[in-house]
């Protein structure tokens, strides 16, 4: 098991056992970890030869969610910091210092909602000879708090009930059959995708499949190596039919309805 997977497993273990019921329908640590990594990727600052990312993060929780973390907040923050360090290492991103994560309470947030504010802060003392990060590019997004919600997960039981009345959508990949969520999925190497494929020829966010008025469709999300259906290159949004063979990188996927 690689370190990145190990850290993710460790975070997940914090909410097993005695904490399982506490975090069942509220904000889970693993959800915070994934969104923190997403904010890190979204706020990159490029210098001549390096790509810097934020090193300070404020996580805003509703009063109810913040109360759930009482007694384990320190352990969760420690694991979240390790998660971000490993994510930066894997993506060859530069942190000006070890990640600093603080939890805050926002009375305006409701149960299941959380906000993340990312900042790139220069360390006061750069004693190791490493050049300081450039000043962050001023933009409308820098320093703003992004709000996320777990309402889609909380409503999962309703979606599953609807899914039972509709044909299941499956992707057959190398002998495995992967179930696609009723609302569709993104496909790629990134762990933020609903369908994650380990193929160096596949982009981090390679393609997206979605249901529409006339059936299921697939769209290339600007990938490096493109998408083909039955040997034909996908341009824009293309319809999918049962039995279609979709190629992404060196991986072949068969679209199925079950």
JSON list of C-alpha atoms in Angstrom, two decimals, residues 79-207:
[
{"chain": "A", "resi": 79, "resn": "UNK", "atom": "CA", "xyz": [-3.91, 13.44, 9.40]},
{"chain": "A", "resi": 80, "resn": "UNK", "atom": "CA", "xyz": [-5.30, 16.09, 7.04]},
{"chain": "A", "resi": 81, "resn": "UNK", "atom": "CA", "xyz": [-1.90, 17.84, 7.06]},
{"chain": "A", "resi": 82, "resn": "UNK", "atom": "CA", "xyz": [-0.15, 14.55, 6.22]},
{"chain": "A", "resi": 83, "resn": "UNK", "atom": "CA", "xyz": [-2.64, 14.00, 3.40]},
{"chain": "A", "resi": 84, "resn": "UNK", "atom": "CA", "xyz": [-1.85, 17.41, 1.88]},
{"chain": "A", "resi": 85, "resn": "UNK", "atom": "CA", "xyz": [1.90, 16.89, 2.21]},
{"chain": "A", "resi": 86, "resn": "UNK", "atom": "CA", "xyz": [1.72, 13.61, 0.31]},
{"chain": "A", "resi": 87, "resn": "UNK", "atom": "CA", "xyz": [-0.60, 15.11, -2.32]},
{"chain": "A", "resi": 88, "resn": "UNK", "atom": "CA", "xyz": [1.89, 17.95, -2.92]},
{"chain": "A", "resi": 89, "resn": "UNK", "atom": "CA", "xyz": [4.78, 15.46, -3.16]},
{"chain": "A", "resi": 90, "resn": "UNK", "atom": "CA", "xyz": [2.98, 13.31, -5.70]},
{"chain": "A", "resi": 91, "resn": "UNK", "atom": "CA", "xyz": [2.01, 16.29, -7.86]},
{"chain": "A", "resi": 92, "resn": "UNK", "atom": "CA", "xyz": [5.47, 17.94, -7.53]},
{"chain": "A", "resi": 93, "resn": "UNK", "atom": "CA", "xyz": [4.00, 21.06, -5.92]},
{"chain": "A", "resi": 94, "resn": "UNK", "atom": "CA", "xyz": [5.97, 23.35, -3.60]},
{"chain": "A", "resi": 95, "resn": "UNK", "atom": "CA", "xyz": [4.77, 24.30, -0.13]},
{"chain": "A", "resi": 96, "resn": "UNK", "atom": "CA", "xyz": [6.37, 27.33, 1.56]},
{"chain": "A", "resi": 97, "resn": "UNK", "atom": "CA", "xyz": [5.95, 25.49, 4.88]},
{"chain": "A", "resi": 98, "resn": "UNK", "atom": "CA", "xyz": [4.18, 22.46, 6.27]},
{"chain": "A", "resi": 99, "resn": "UNK", "atom": "CA", "xyz": [0.40, 22.80, 5.81]},
{"chain": "A", "resi": 100, "resn": "UNK", "atom": "CA", "xyz": [-1.34, 24.68, 8.61]},
{"chain": "A", "resi": 101, "resn": "UNK", "atom": "CA", "xyz": [-5.02, 23.75, 9.04]},
{"chain": "A", "resi": 102, "resn": "UNK", "atom": "CA", "xyz": [-7.39, 25.36, 11.51]},
{"chain": "A", "resi": 103, "resn": "UNK", "atom": "CA", "xyz": [-11.04, 24.59, 12.18]},
{"chain": "A", "resi": 104, "resn": "UNK", "atom": "CA", "xyz": [-13.48, 27.48, 12.60]},
{"chain": "A", "resi": 105, "resn": "UNK", "atom": "CA", "xyz": [-17.22, 27.70, 13.29]},
{"chain": "A", "resi": 106, "resn": "UNK", "atom": "CA", "xyz": [-19.63, 29.60, 11.03]},
{"chain": "A", "resi": 107, "resn": "UNK", "atom": "CA", "xyz": [-23.16, 30.13, 12.37]},
{"chain": "A", "resi": 108, "resn": "UNK", "atom": "CA", "xyz": [-24.45, 30.65, 8.81]},
{"chain": "A", "resi": 109, "resn": "UNK", "atom": "CA", "xyz": [-23.55, 27.12, 7.70]},
{"chain": "A", "resi": 110, "resn": "UNK", "atom": "CA", "xyz": [-26.07, 24.31, 8.09]},
{"chain": "A", "resi": 111, "resn": "UNK", "atom": "CA", "xyz": [-25.47, 20.67, 8.96]},
{"chain": "A", "resi": 112, "resn": "UNK", "atom": "CA", "xyz": [-23.43, 19.01, 6.20]},
{"chain": "A", "resi": 113, "resn": "UNK", "atom": "CA", "xyz": [-22.05, 22.26, 4.75]},
{"chain": "A", "resi": 114, "resn": "UNK", "atom": "CA", "xyz": [-18.44, 23.36, 5.13]},
{"chain": "A", "resi": 115, "resn": "UNK", "atom": "CA", "xyz": [-16.18, 26.05, 3.74]},
{"chain": "A", "resi": 116, "resn": "UNK", "atom": "CA", "xyz": [-12.47, 26.06, 2.91]},
{"chain": "A", "resi": 117, "resn": "UNK", "atom": "CA", "xyz": [-10.29, 29.17, 2.62]},
{"chain": "A", "resi": 118, "resn": "UNK", "atom": "CA", "xyz": [-6.82, 28.60, 1.14]},
{"chain": "A", "resi": 119, "resn": "UNK", "atom": "CA", "xyz": [-3.92, 31.05, 1.45]},
{"chain": "A", "resi": 120, "resn": "UNK", "atom": "CA", "xyz": [-0.30, 31.07, 0.32]},
{"chain": "A", "resi": 121, "resn": "UNK", "atom": "CA", "xyz": [1.66, 32.69, 3.18]},
{"chain": "A", "resi": 122, "resn": "UNK", "atom": "CA", "xyz": [5.36, 33.48, 3.06]},
{"chain": "A", "resi": 123, "resn": "UNK", "atom": "CA", "xyz": [7.32, 32.11, 6.04]},
{"chain": "A", "resi": 124, "resn": "UNK", "atom": "CA", "xyz": [8.95, 34.80, 8.18]},
{"chain": "A", "resi": 125, "resn": "UNK", "atom": "CA", "xyz": [12.33, 33.06, 8.16]},
{"chain": "A", "resi": 126, "resn": "UNK", "atom": "CA", "xyz": [13.60, 31.28, 5.05]},
{"chain": "A", "resi": 127, "resn": "UNK", "atom": "CA", "xyz": [16.80, 29.87, 6.63]},
{"chain": "A", "resi": 128, "resn": "UNK", "atom": "CA", "xyz": [17.32, 26.86, 4.33]},
{"chain": "A", "resi": 129, "resn": "UNK", "atom": "CA", "xyz": [18.23, 28.91, 1.27]},
{"chain": "A", "resi": 130, "resn": "UNK", "atom": "CA", "xyz": [15.04, 28.07, -0.57]},
{"chain": "A", "resi": 131, "resn": "UNK", "atom": "CA", "xyz": [13.76, 31.10, -2.52]},
{"chain": "A", "resi": 132, "resn": "UNK", "atom": "CA", "xyz": [10.53, 32.51, -1.10]},
{"chain": "A", "resi": 133, "resn": "UNK", "atom": "CA", "xyz": [7.32, 31.86, -3.00]},
{"chain": "A", "resi": 134, "resn": "UNK", "atom": "CA", "xyz": [6.14, 34.63, -5.31]},
{"chain": "A", "resi": 135, "resn": "UNK", "atom": "CA", "xyz": [3.37, 36.89, -4.14]},
{"chain": "A", "resi": 136, "resn": "UNK", "atom": "CA", "xyz": [0.01, 35.28, -4.90]},
{"chain": "A", "resi": 137, "resn": "UNK", "atom": "CA", "xyz": [-1.64, 36.50, -8.07]},
{"chain": "A", "resi": 138, "resn": "UNK", "atom": "CA", "xyz": [-4.48, 38.80, -7.09]},
{"chain": "A", "resi": 139, "resn": "UNK", "atom": "CA", "xyz": [-7.75, 37.46, -8.45]},
{"chain": "A", "resi": 140, "resn": "UNK", "atom": "CA", "xyz": [-11.38, 37.27, -7.46]},
{"chain": "A", "resi": 141, "resn": "UNK", "atom": "CA", "xyz": [-10.84, 33.70, -6.25]},
{"chain": "A", "resi": 142, "resn": "UNK", "atom": "CA", "xyz": [-7.72, 34.15, -4.11]},
{"chain": "A", "resi": 143, "resn": "UNK", "atom": "CA", "xyz": [-8.45, 34.01, -0.40]},
{"chain": "A", "resi": 144, "resn": "UNK", "atom": "CA", "xyz": [-12.17, 33.42, -0.86]},
{"chain": "A", "resi": 145, "resn": "UNK", "atom": "CA", "xyz": [-13.97, 30.66, 0.98]},
{"chain": "A", "resi": 146, "resn": "UNK", "atom": "CA", "xyz": [-15.33, 27.84, -1.17]},
{"chain": "A", "resi": 147, "resn": "UNK", "atom": "CA", "xyz": [-18.51, 26.28, 0.24]},
{"chain": "A", "resi": 148, "resn": "UNK", "atom": "CA", "xyz": [-19.18, 22.54, -0.13]},
{"chain": "A", "resi": 149, "resn": "UNK", "atom": "CA", "xyz": [-22.15, 20.46, 0.92]},
{"chain": "A", "resi": 150, "resn": "UNK", "atom": "CA", "xyz": [-22.64, 16.78, 1.71]},
{"chain": "A", "resi": 151, "resn": "UNK", "atom": "CA", "xyz": [-26.35, 16.99, 0.88]},
{"chain": "A", "resi": 152, "resn": "UNK", "atom": "CA", "xyz": [-25.86, 14.77, -2.18]},
{"chain": "A", "resi": 153, "resn": "UNK", "atom": "CA", "xyz": [-24.51, 12.00, 0.03]},
{"chain": "A", "resi": 154, "resn": "UNK", "atom": "CA", "xyz": [-27.17, 12.50, 2.70]},
{"chain": "A", "resi": 155, "resn": "UNK", "atom": "CA", "xyz": [-29.80, 12.13, 0.00]},
{"chain": "A", "resi": 156, "resn": "UNK", "atom": "CA", "xyz": [-28.21, 8.96, -1.31]},
{"chain": "A", "resi": 157, "resn": "UNK", "atom": "CA", "xyz": [-31.03, 6.74, -0.07]},
{"chain": "A", "resi": 158, "resn": "UNK", "atom": "CA", "xyz": [-33.52, 8.63, -2.24]},
{"chain": "A", "resi": 159, "resn": "UNK", "atom": "CA", "xyz": [-31.27, 8.38, -5.29]},
{"chain": "A", "resi": 160, "resn": "UNK", "atom": "CA", "xyz": [-30.80, 4.66, -4.71]},
{"chain": "A", "resi": 161, "resn": "UNK", "atom": "CA", "xyz": [-34.58, 4.18, -4.63]},
{"chain": "A", "resi": 162, "resn": "UNK", "atom": "CA", "xyz": [-34.86, 5.91, -8.01]},
{"chain": "A", "resi": 163, "resn": "UNK", "atom": "CA", "xyz": [-31.93, 3.87, -9.33]},
{"chain": "A", "resi": 164, "resn": "UNK", "atom": "CA", "xyz": [-33.70, 0.63, -8.52]},
{"chain": "A", "resi": 165, "resn": "UNK", "atom": "CA", "xyz": [-36.50, 1.62, -10.92]},
{"chain": "A", "resi": 166, "resn": "UNK", "atom": "CA", "xyz": [-34.09, 2.48, -13.76]},
{"chain": "A", "resi": 167, "resn": "UNK", "atom": "CA", "xyz": [-31.55, 0.29, -15.58]},
{"chain": "A", "resi": 168, "resn": "UNK", "atom": "CA", "xyz": [-28.16, 0.21, -13.93]},
{"chain": "A", "resi": 169, "resn": "UNK", "atom": "CA", "xyz": [-25.26, 1.71, -15.88]},
{"chain": "A", "resi": 170, "resn": "UNK", "atom": "CA", "xyz": [-22.06, -0.32, -15.78]},
{"chain": "A", "resi": 171, "resn": "UNK", "atom": "CA", "xyz": [-18.58, 0.12, -17.19]},
{"chain": "A", "resi": 172, "resn": "UNK", "atom": "CA", "xyz": [-16.72, -3.11, -17.92]},
{"chain": "A", "resi": 173, "resn": "UNK", "atom": "CA", "xyz": [-12.98, -2.49, -17.44]},
{"chain": "A", "resi": 174, "resn": "UNK", "atom": "CA", "xyz": [-10.43, -5.32, -17.56]},
{"chain": "A", "resi": 175, "resn": "UNK", "atom": "CA", "xyz": [-12.78, -7.93, -16.15]},
{"chain": "A", "resi": 176, "resn": "UNK", "atom": "CA", "xyz": [-14.26, -5.55, -13.56]},
{"chain": "A", "resi": 177, "resn": "UNK", "atom": "CA", "xyz": [-17.77, -4.10, -13.79]},
{"chain": "A", "resi": 178, "resn": "UNK", "atom": "CA", "xyz": [-17.99, -0.62, -12.24]},
{"chain": "A", "resi": 179, "resn": "UNK", "atom": "CA", "xyz": [-21.38, 0.81, -11.28]},
{"chain": "A", "resi": 180, "resn": "UNK", "atom": "CA", "xyz": [-21.96, 4.40, -12.47]},
{"chain": "A", "resi": 181, "resn": "UNK", "atom": "CA", "xyz": [-23.93, 6.72, -10.12]},
{"chain": "A", "resi": 182, "resn": "UNK", "atom": "CA", "xyz": [-27.42, 7.64, -11.37]},
{"chain": "A", "resi": 183, "resn": "UNK", "atom": "CA", "xyz": [-26.35, 11.23, -12.01]},
{"chain": "A", "resi": 184, "resn": "UNK", "atom": "CA", "xyz": [-23.27, 10.22, -14.00]},
{"chain": "A", "resi": 185, "resn": "UNK", "atom": "CA", "xyz": [-19.55, 10.30, -13.32]},
{"chain": "A", "resi": 186, "resn": "UNK", "atom": "CA", "xyz": [-16.23, 11.81, -14.27]},
{"chain": "A", "resi": 187, "resn": "UNK", "atom": "CA", "xyz": [-13.49, 9.38, -15.33]},
{"chain": "A", "resi": 188, "resn": "UNK", "atom": "CA", "xyz": [-9.77, 9.93, -14.82]},
{"chain": "A", "resi": 189, "resn": "UNK", "atom": "CA", "xyz": [-6.67, 9.35, -12.69]},
{"chain": "A", "resi": 190, "resn": "UNK", "atom": "CA", "xyz": [-7.61, 11.94, -10.06]},
{"chain": "A", "resi": 191, "resn": "UNK", "atom": "CA", "xyz": [-9.08, 10.62, -6.82]},
{"chain": "A", "resi": 192, "resn": "UNK", "atom": "CA", "xyz": [-11.71, 13.36, -7.11]},
{"chain": "A", "resi": 193, "resn": "UNK", "atom": "CA", "xyz": [-13.25, 11.46, -10.05]},
{"chain": "A", "resi": 194, "resn": "UNK", "atom": "CA", "xyz": [-16.13, 9.07, -9.45]},
{"chain": "A", "resi": 195, "resn": "UNK", "atom": "CA", "xyz": [-14.45, 6.48, -11.71]},
{"chain": "A", "resi": 196, "resn": "UNK", "atom": "CA", "xyz": [-10.69, 6.32, -11.03]},
{"chain": "A", "resi": 197, "resn": "UNK", "atom": "CA", "xyz": [-8.51, 4.46, -13.56]},
{"chain": "A", "resi": 198, "resn": "UNK", "atom": "CA", "xyz": [-4.81, 3.75, -13.03]},
{"chain": "A", "resi": 199, "resn": "UNK", "atom": "CA", "xyz": [-3.45, 4.39, -16.53]},
{"chain": "A", "resi": 200, "resn": "UNK", "atom": "CA", "xyz": [-0.64, 6.88, -17.27]},
{"chain": "A", "resi": 201, "resn": "UNK", "atom": "CA", "xyz": [-2.25, 7.56, -20.65]},
{"chain": "A", "resi": 202, "resn": "UNK", "atom": "CA", "xyz": [-5.40, 8.86, -18.95]},
{"chain": "A", "resi": 203, "resn": "UNK", "atom": "CA", "xyz": [-5.63, 12.49, -17.84]},
{"chain": "A", "resi": 204, "resn": "UNK", "atom": "CA", "xyz": [-6.52, 13.46, -14.28]},
{"chain": "A", "resi": 205, "resn": "UNK", "atom": "CA", "xyz": [-10.04, 14.42, -15.44]},
{"chain": "A", "resi": 206, "resn": "UNK", "atom": "CA", "xyz": [-10.32, 12.66, -18.78]},
{"chain": "A", "resi": 207, "resn": "UNK", "atom": "CA", "xyz": [-14.00, 12.25, -19.65]}
]
